[in-house]
XYZ file of C-alpha atoms in Angstrom:
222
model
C -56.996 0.256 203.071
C -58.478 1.177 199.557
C -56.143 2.566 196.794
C -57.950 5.843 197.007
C -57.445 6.298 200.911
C -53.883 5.091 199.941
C -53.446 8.232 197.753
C -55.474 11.034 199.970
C -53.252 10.048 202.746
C -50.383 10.422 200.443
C -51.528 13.696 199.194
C -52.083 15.028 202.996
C -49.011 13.911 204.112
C -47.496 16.243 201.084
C -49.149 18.773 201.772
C -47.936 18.578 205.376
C -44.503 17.964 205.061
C -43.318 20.989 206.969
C -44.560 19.946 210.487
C -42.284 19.186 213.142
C -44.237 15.987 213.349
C -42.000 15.858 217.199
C -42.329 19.241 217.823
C -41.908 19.580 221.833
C -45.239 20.896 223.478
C -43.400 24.224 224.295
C -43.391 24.997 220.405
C -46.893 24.934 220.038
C -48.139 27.877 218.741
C -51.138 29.411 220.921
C -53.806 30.736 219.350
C -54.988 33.938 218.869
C -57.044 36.136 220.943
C -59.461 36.651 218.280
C -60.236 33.130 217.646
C -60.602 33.002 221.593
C -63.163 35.882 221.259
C -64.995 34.552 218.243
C -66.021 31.629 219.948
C -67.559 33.122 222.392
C -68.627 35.512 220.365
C -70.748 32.695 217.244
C -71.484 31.128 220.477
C -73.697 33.344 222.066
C -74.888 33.867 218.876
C -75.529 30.671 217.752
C -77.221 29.664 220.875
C -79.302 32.909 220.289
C -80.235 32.190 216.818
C -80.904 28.444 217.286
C -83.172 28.423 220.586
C -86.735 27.979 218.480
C -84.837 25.044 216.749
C -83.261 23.481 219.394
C -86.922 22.985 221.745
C -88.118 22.006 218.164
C -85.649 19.389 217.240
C -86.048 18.564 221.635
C -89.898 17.140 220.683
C -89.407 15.080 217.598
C -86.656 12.943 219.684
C -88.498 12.373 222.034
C -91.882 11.894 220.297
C -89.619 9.646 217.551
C -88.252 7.235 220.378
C -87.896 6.590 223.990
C -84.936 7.687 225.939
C -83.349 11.313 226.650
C -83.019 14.324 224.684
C -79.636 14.680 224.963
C -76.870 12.333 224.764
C -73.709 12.923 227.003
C -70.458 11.217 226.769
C -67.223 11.773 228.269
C -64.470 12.783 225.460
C -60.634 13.369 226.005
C -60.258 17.698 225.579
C -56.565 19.413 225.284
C -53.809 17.579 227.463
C -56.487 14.933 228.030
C -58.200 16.312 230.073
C -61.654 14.704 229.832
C -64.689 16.846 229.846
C -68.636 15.192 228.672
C -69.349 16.391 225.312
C -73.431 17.546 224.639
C -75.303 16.111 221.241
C -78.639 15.643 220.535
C -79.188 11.809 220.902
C -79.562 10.184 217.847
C -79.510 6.541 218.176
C -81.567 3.892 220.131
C -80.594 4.106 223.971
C -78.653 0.827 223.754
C -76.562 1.764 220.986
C -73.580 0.472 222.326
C -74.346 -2.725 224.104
C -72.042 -4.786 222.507
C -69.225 -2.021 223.409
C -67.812 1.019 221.721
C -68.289 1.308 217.944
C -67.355 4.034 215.350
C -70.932 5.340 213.791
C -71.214 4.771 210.303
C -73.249 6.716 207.562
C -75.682 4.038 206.969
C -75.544 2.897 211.023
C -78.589 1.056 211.950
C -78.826 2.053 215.642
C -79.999 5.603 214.303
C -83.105 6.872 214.953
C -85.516 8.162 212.000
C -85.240 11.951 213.536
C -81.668 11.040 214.412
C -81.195 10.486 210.304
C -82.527 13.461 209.873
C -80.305 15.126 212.401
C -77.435 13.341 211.592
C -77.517 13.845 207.828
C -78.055 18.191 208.323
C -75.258 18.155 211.041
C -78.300 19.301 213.453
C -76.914 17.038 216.599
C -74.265 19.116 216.788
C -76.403 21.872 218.055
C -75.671 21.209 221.623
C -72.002 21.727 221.349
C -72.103 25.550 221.294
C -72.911 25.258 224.875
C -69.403 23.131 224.946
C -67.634 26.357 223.044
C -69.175 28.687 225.622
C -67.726 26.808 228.664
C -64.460 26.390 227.205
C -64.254 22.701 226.304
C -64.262 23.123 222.706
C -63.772 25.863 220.117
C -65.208 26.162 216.754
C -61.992 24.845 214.949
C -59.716 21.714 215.472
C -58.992 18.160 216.005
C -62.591 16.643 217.128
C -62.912 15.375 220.692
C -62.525 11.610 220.727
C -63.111 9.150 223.360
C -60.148 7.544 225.704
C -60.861 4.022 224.301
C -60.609 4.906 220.814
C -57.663 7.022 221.648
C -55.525 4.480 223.088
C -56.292 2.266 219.983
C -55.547 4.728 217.113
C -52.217 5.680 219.529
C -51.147 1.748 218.602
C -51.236 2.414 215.026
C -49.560 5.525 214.802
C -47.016 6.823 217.876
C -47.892 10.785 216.512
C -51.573 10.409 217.650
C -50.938 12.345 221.025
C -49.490 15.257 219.705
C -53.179 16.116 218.082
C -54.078 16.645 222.170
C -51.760 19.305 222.550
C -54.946 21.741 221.067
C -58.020 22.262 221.846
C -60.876 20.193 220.419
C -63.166 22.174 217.762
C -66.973 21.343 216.576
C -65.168 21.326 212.706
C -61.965 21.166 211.462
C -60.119 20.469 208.328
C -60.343 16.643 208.923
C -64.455 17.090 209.043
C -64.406 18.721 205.668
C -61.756 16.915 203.849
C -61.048 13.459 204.967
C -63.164 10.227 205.044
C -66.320 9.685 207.090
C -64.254 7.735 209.640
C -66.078 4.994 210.409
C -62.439 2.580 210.196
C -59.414 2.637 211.950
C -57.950 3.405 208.534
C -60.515 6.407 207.818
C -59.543 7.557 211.046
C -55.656 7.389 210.828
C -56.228 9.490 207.500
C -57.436 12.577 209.887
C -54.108 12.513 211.699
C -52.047 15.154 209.769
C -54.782 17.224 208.890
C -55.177 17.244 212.968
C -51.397 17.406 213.692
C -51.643 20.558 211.296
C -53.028 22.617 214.218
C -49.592 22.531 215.771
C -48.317 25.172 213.484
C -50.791 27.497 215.143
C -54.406 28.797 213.660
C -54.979 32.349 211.845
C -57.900 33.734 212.082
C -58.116 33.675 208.333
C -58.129 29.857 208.294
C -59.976 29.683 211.129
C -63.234 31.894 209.466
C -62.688 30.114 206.490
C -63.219 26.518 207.814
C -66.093 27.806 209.583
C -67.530 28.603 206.295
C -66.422 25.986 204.359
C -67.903 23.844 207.410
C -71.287 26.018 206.355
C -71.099 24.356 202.967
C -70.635 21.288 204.139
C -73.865 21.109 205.894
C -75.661 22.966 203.104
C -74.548 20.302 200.476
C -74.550 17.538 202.734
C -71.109 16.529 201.596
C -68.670 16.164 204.390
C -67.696 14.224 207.760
C-alpha cells in the first residue's frame, strides 16, 4: 500500500474513532422517513428528467459496439440479500472472461461510449430505477458483488457490518476515498462505509448528494 493510502486510511480511521466498530445489529440506527421519501421522491424525478438522455445514451451503445444496452449483475443489498443491479453497459461483452476483476480508470475492456459514460458518471443512470424498487437508496455503502465480498471479509473481519444498511448510488467512500481498483483501495472505503451505522441525517444525506453533483461536474471522484 502507498504511503499516501497509508495516511488517508489513518486520517479516516481518526475521524471515525467513535463507532462501535461491533456494534450489535439491534443498535443500528434506522433511517429517517425523509430520506425514505426523498428517494422516491429524486427518483421519480430523475427518471423524469433523464428519459430524452437515457434513449439517447441507449443508441450510441449500441451503435458503438455489439452486445446489450444494459448490463445486469447480481450485487449483495442490506443483510445480503442479493438483488441484480441496472448500468448502462460499458465494456466489451466478454469483459470478464478470465473471471471477476475490479474496473480500473484506464481499463481496457471499456468501450469508446462506455469512456464517455464512465468518465461523466452517465452509467449510473439506470440505477434510479434500483432506488425506485427499493434495492438501493441515493446514499451509502455501494452494492458489491458476493465474490469480492467474501475476499475483502479475509482482510478485514469488520467488512460485514457495512451490510447491515442499505446500498446507495453515492456515498462518502465515492467522493472521498480512492478509485478502488485494489484490494487496498478498497479496504480504505471500509470506515467511511461502517460510518452509516451511526445512522444518516437528512442533512448529510442532501449534502452528499450534492457534493456527489460536484463530483460528476468536475470529474474528480470514485
Amino acid at each position: 500500500m502507498a504511503v499516501e493510502e497509508k495516511e488517508r486510511l489513518s486520517e479516516v480511521e481518526m475521524l471515525f474513532r467513535d463507532i462501535e466498530w461491533h456494534a450489535p445489529s439491534r443498535e443500528v440506527r434506522p433511517r429517517s422517513l425523509g430520506i425514505s421519501f426523498f428517494d422516491i421522491f429524486f427518483a421519480i424525478i430523475g427518471i423524469l428528467v433523464a428519459l430524452v438522455p437515457i434513449i439517447i445514451i441507449a443508441v450510441a451503445i449500441k451503435l458503438d459496439s455489439k452486445g446489450p444496452i444494459f448490463f445486469t449483475q447480481k450485487r449483495l443489498g442490506q443483510y445480503k440479500k442479493p438483488f441484480w443491479l441496472i448500468k448502462f453497459r460499458t465494456m466489451v461483452t466478454n469483459a470478464e472472461d478470465n473471471g471477476p476483476m475490479w474496473a480500473n480508470e484506464n481499463d481496457n475492456r471499456v468501450t469508446r461510449v462506455g469512456y464517455i459514460l464512465r468518465k461523466a458518471r452517465l452509467d449510473e443512470l439506470p440505477q434510479l430505477f434500483n432506488i425506485l424498487m427499493g434495492n438501493l437508496s441515493f446514499v451509502g455503502p455501494r452494492p458489491i458483488r458476493k465474490y469480492f465480498a467474501d475476499l475483502l471479509r479475509q482482510y478485514n473481519s469488520e467488512y460485514d457490518k457495512r451490510f447491515l444498511v442499505k446500498p446507495g448510488l453515492s456515498g462518502w467512500a465515492q467522493i472521498f476515498a480512492p478509485y478502488g481498483s485494489t484490494i487496498e483501495e478498497q479496504l480504505t472505503k471500509v470506515p467511511y462505509d461502517l460510518r452509516y451505522l451511526k445512522g444518516l441525517s437528512v442533512k448529510d444525506y442532501l449534502m452528499i448528494i450534492l457534493l456527489t453533483m460536484k463530483t460528476v461536474f468536475t470529474g474528480n471522484g470514485v
